[in-house]
XYZ file of C-alpha atoms in Angstrom:
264
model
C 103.247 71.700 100.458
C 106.023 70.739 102.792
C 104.786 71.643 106.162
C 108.613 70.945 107.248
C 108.720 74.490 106.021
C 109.585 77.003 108.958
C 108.259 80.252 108.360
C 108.799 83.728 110.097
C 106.472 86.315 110.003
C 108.040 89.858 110.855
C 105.490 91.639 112.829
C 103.251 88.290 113.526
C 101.958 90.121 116.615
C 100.298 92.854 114.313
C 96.649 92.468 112.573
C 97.757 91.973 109.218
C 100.882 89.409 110.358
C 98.759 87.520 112.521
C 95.867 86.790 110.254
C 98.460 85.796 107.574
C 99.880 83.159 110.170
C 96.093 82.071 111.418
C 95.349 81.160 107.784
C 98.570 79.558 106.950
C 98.322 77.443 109.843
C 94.603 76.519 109.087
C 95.469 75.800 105.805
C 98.499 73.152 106.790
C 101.281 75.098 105.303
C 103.369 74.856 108.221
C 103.579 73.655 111.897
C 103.243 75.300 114.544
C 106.448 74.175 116.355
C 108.001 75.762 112.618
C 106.912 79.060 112.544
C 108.467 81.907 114.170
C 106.919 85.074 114.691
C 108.206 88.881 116.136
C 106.222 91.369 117.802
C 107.776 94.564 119.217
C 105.932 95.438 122.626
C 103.618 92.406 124.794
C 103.749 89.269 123.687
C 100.594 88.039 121.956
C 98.601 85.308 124.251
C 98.125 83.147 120.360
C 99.268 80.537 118.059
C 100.610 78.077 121.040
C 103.897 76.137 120.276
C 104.709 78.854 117.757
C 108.089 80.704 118.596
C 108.016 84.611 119.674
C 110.812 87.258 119.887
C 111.137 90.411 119.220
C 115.086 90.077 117.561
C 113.942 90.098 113.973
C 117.280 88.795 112.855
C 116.898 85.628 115.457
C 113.300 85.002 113.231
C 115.366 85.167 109.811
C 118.040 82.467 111.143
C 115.218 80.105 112.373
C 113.312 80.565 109.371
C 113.029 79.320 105.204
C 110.753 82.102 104.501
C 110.407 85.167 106.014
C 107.270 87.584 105.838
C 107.711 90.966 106.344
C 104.294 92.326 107.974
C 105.252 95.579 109.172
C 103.821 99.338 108.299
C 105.554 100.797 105.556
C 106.747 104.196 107.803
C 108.158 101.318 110.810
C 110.383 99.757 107.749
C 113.462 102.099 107.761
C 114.060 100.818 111.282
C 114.123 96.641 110.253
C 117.657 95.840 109.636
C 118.140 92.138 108.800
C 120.312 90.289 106.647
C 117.947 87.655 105.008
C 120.982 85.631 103.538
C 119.484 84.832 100.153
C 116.420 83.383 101.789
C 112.842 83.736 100.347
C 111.325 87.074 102.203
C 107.688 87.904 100.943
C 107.032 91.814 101.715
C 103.156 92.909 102.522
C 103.839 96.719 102.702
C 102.450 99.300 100.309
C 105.047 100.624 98.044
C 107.715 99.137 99.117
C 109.710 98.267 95.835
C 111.789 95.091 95.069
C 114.661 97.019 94.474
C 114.619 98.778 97.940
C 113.615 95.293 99.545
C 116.809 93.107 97.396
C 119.331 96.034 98.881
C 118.645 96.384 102.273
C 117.985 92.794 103.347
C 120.763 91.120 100.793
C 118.248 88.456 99.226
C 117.899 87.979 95.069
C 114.780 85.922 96.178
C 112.073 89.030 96.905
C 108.770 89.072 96.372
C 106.233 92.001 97.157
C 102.364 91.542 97.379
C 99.481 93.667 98.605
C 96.893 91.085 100.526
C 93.822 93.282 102.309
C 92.188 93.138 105.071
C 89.769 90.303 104.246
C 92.796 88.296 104.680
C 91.013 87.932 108.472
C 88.500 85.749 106.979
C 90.702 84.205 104.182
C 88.860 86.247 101.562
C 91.515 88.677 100.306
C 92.242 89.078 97.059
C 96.239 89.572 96.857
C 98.736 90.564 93.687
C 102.177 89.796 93.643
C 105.252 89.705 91.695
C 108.301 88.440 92.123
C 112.341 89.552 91.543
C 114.348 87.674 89.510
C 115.825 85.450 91.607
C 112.700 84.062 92.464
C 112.315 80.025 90.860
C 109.204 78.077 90.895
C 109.320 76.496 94.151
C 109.565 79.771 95.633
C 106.488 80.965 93.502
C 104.797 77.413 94.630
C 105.010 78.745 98.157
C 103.703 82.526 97.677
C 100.768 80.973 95.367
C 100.064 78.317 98.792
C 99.933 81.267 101.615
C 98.501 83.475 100.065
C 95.473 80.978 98.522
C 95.174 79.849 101.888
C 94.337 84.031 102.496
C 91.672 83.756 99.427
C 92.931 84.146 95.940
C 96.212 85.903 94.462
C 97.536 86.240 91.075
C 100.467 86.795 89.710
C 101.016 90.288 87.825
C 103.220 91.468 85.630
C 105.115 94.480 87.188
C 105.275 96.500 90.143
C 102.946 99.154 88.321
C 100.811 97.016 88.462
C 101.066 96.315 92.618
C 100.703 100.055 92.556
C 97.231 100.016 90.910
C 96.061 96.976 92.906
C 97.133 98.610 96.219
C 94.290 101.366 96.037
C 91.703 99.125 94.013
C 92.412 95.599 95.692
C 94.448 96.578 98.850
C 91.379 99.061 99.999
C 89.958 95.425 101.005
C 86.185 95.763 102.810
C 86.722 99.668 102.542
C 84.390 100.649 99.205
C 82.190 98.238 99.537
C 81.759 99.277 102.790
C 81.614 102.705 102.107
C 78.183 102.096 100.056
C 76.928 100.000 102.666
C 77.468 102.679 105.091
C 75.865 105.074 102.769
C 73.052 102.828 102.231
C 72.441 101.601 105.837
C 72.415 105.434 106.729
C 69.581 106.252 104.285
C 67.198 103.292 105.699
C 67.554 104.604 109.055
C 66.852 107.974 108.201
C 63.568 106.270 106.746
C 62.309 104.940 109.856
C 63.999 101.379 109.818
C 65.800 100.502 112.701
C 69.777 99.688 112.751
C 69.513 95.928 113.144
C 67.564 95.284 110.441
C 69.909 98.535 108.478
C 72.559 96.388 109.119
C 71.478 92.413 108.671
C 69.790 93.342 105.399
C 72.993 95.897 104.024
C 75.231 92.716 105.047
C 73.197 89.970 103.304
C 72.852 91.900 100.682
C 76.161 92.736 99.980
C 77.068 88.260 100.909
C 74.844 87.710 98.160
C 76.089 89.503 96.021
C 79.740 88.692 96.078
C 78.225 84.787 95.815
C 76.079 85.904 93.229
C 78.513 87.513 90.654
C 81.186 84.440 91.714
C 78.338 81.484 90.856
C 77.371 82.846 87.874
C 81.144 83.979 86.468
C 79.904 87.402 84.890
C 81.174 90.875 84.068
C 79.534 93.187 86.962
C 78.556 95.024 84.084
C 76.575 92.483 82.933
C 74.508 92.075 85.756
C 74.185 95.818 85.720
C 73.114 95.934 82.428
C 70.316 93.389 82.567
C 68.858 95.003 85.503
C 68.493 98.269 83.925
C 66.939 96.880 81.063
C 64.308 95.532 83.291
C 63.269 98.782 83.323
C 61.885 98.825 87.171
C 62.779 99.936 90.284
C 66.325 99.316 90.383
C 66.963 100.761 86.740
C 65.880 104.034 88.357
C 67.943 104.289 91.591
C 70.868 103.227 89.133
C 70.072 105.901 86.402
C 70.086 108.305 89.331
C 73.214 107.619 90.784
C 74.722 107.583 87.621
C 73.589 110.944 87.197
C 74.382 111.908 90.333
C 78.300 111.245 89.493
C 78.796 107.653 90.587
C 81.010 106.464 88.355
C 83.184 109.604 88.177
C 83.380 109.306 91.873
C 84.702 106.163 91.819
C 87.140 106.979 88.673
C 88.528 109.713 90.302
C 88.915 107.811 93.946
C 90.639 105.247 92.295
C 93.230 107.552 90.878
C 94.234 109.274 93.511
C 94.657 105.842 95.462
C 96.661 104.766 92.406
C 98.897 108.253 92.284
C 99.056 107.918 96.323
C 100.433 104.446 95.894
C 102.913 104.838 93.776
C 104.349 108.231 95.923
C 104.835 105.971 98.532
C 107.521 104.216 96.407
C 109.566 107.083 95.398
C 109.676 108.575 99.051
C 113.458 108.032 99.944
């Protein structure tokens, strides 16, 4: 990668924005004294020799590539002309269509990283508009590796799904953990250990299930037919509506997502 490249994030000075620009910058994708960045009240005291404003349109005329990091409700009020440059959206439902009209560019592309983008461990879909050649899809496929892994999907239905399955980042595995650490402490164990053996446990098993390159399922399945102590708390919660819980969570995030994209 060129780090020659200036990039601008749009909303730099926000969570999401600025953990994009800490891991491009860690990664070598671009230089400091090449980046540009916006925020839209106090200037953020980070990422020294990096340019800050808060005139979005100055960031697009410094900039190759512009990232547009802003919520999806503050959009409507982002009026720049990207000129045909390269702008890379990271808003839920946000469609390419919407993006290509308002900011006159052919070259759009729209992902959904999460929030483990903070410790360059998202996981982030995205597709791309016509307009969009292969060096342009060389740089997407460098940020956002540099933010964990991303692939390439097929339509914007797809971006949809992704956004309440993928996009929910740390938040259902999370959601068991709290539900977990909860029931130890309620058994008399106290909230350190709760918590260090609920986090290991859950670090394990992400490096578990990517060492050994297996369905989830699979795992599953040979611990139930072990027939001991875990087969039983998983029969149970199977029977207590687990995975209907999770189906039916999933699509509603799904049917939320794609809402967002039809709102005017």
């Amino acid at each position: 990668m060129n780090v020659a490249l200036r990039i601008g994030v749009i909303g730099g000075g926000g969570w999401l924005g600025g953990a994009i620009t800490n891991s491009i910058l860690n990664a070598g994708i671009v230089r400091s004294e090449h980046l540009s960045l916006s925020y839209r009240s106090a200037k953020p005291e980070r990422f020294p020799g990096a340019f800050w404003t808060i005139d979005n349109q100055d960031l697009v005329d410094r900039s190759d590539v512009v990232i547009m990091s802003v919520r999806p409700q503050d959009w409507d009020v982002v009026s720049i002309d990207a000129k045909q440059k390269l702008l890379i959206s990271v808003m839920a439902g946000i469609r390419i269509s919407a993006l290509r009209e308002r900011h006159k560019t052919e070259r759009v592309v729209r992902t959904l990283p999460n929030a483990a983008a903070e410790v360059s461990m998202s996981y982030t879909p995205w597709i791309a508009s016509k307009g969009v050649g292969e060096r342009d899809r060389e740089i997407v496929r460098a940020i956002f590796d540099a933010c964990g892994i991303q692939d390439e999907v097929k339509s914007e239905r797809d971006i949809d799904y992704l956004t309440g399955f993928s996009g929910t980042g740390p938040a259902f595995p999370s959601l068991v953990a709290s539900a977990m650490m909860a029931h130890a402490v309620d058994h008399g164990l106290s909230v350190d250990v709760a918590r260090r053996a609920v986090i290991t446990l859950l670090k394990g098993t992400g490096r578990l299930l990517e060492k050994r390159e297996e369905c989830p399922n699979d795992i599953v399945r040979s611990l139930v037919d072990y027939r001991g102590v875990t087969a039983a708390a998983i029969e149970e919660m199977r029977a207590a509506g687990l995975n209907d819980a999770v189906s039916r969570g999933l699509t509603v995030a799904f049917k939320k997502s794609e809402s967002m994209g039809d709102s005017p």
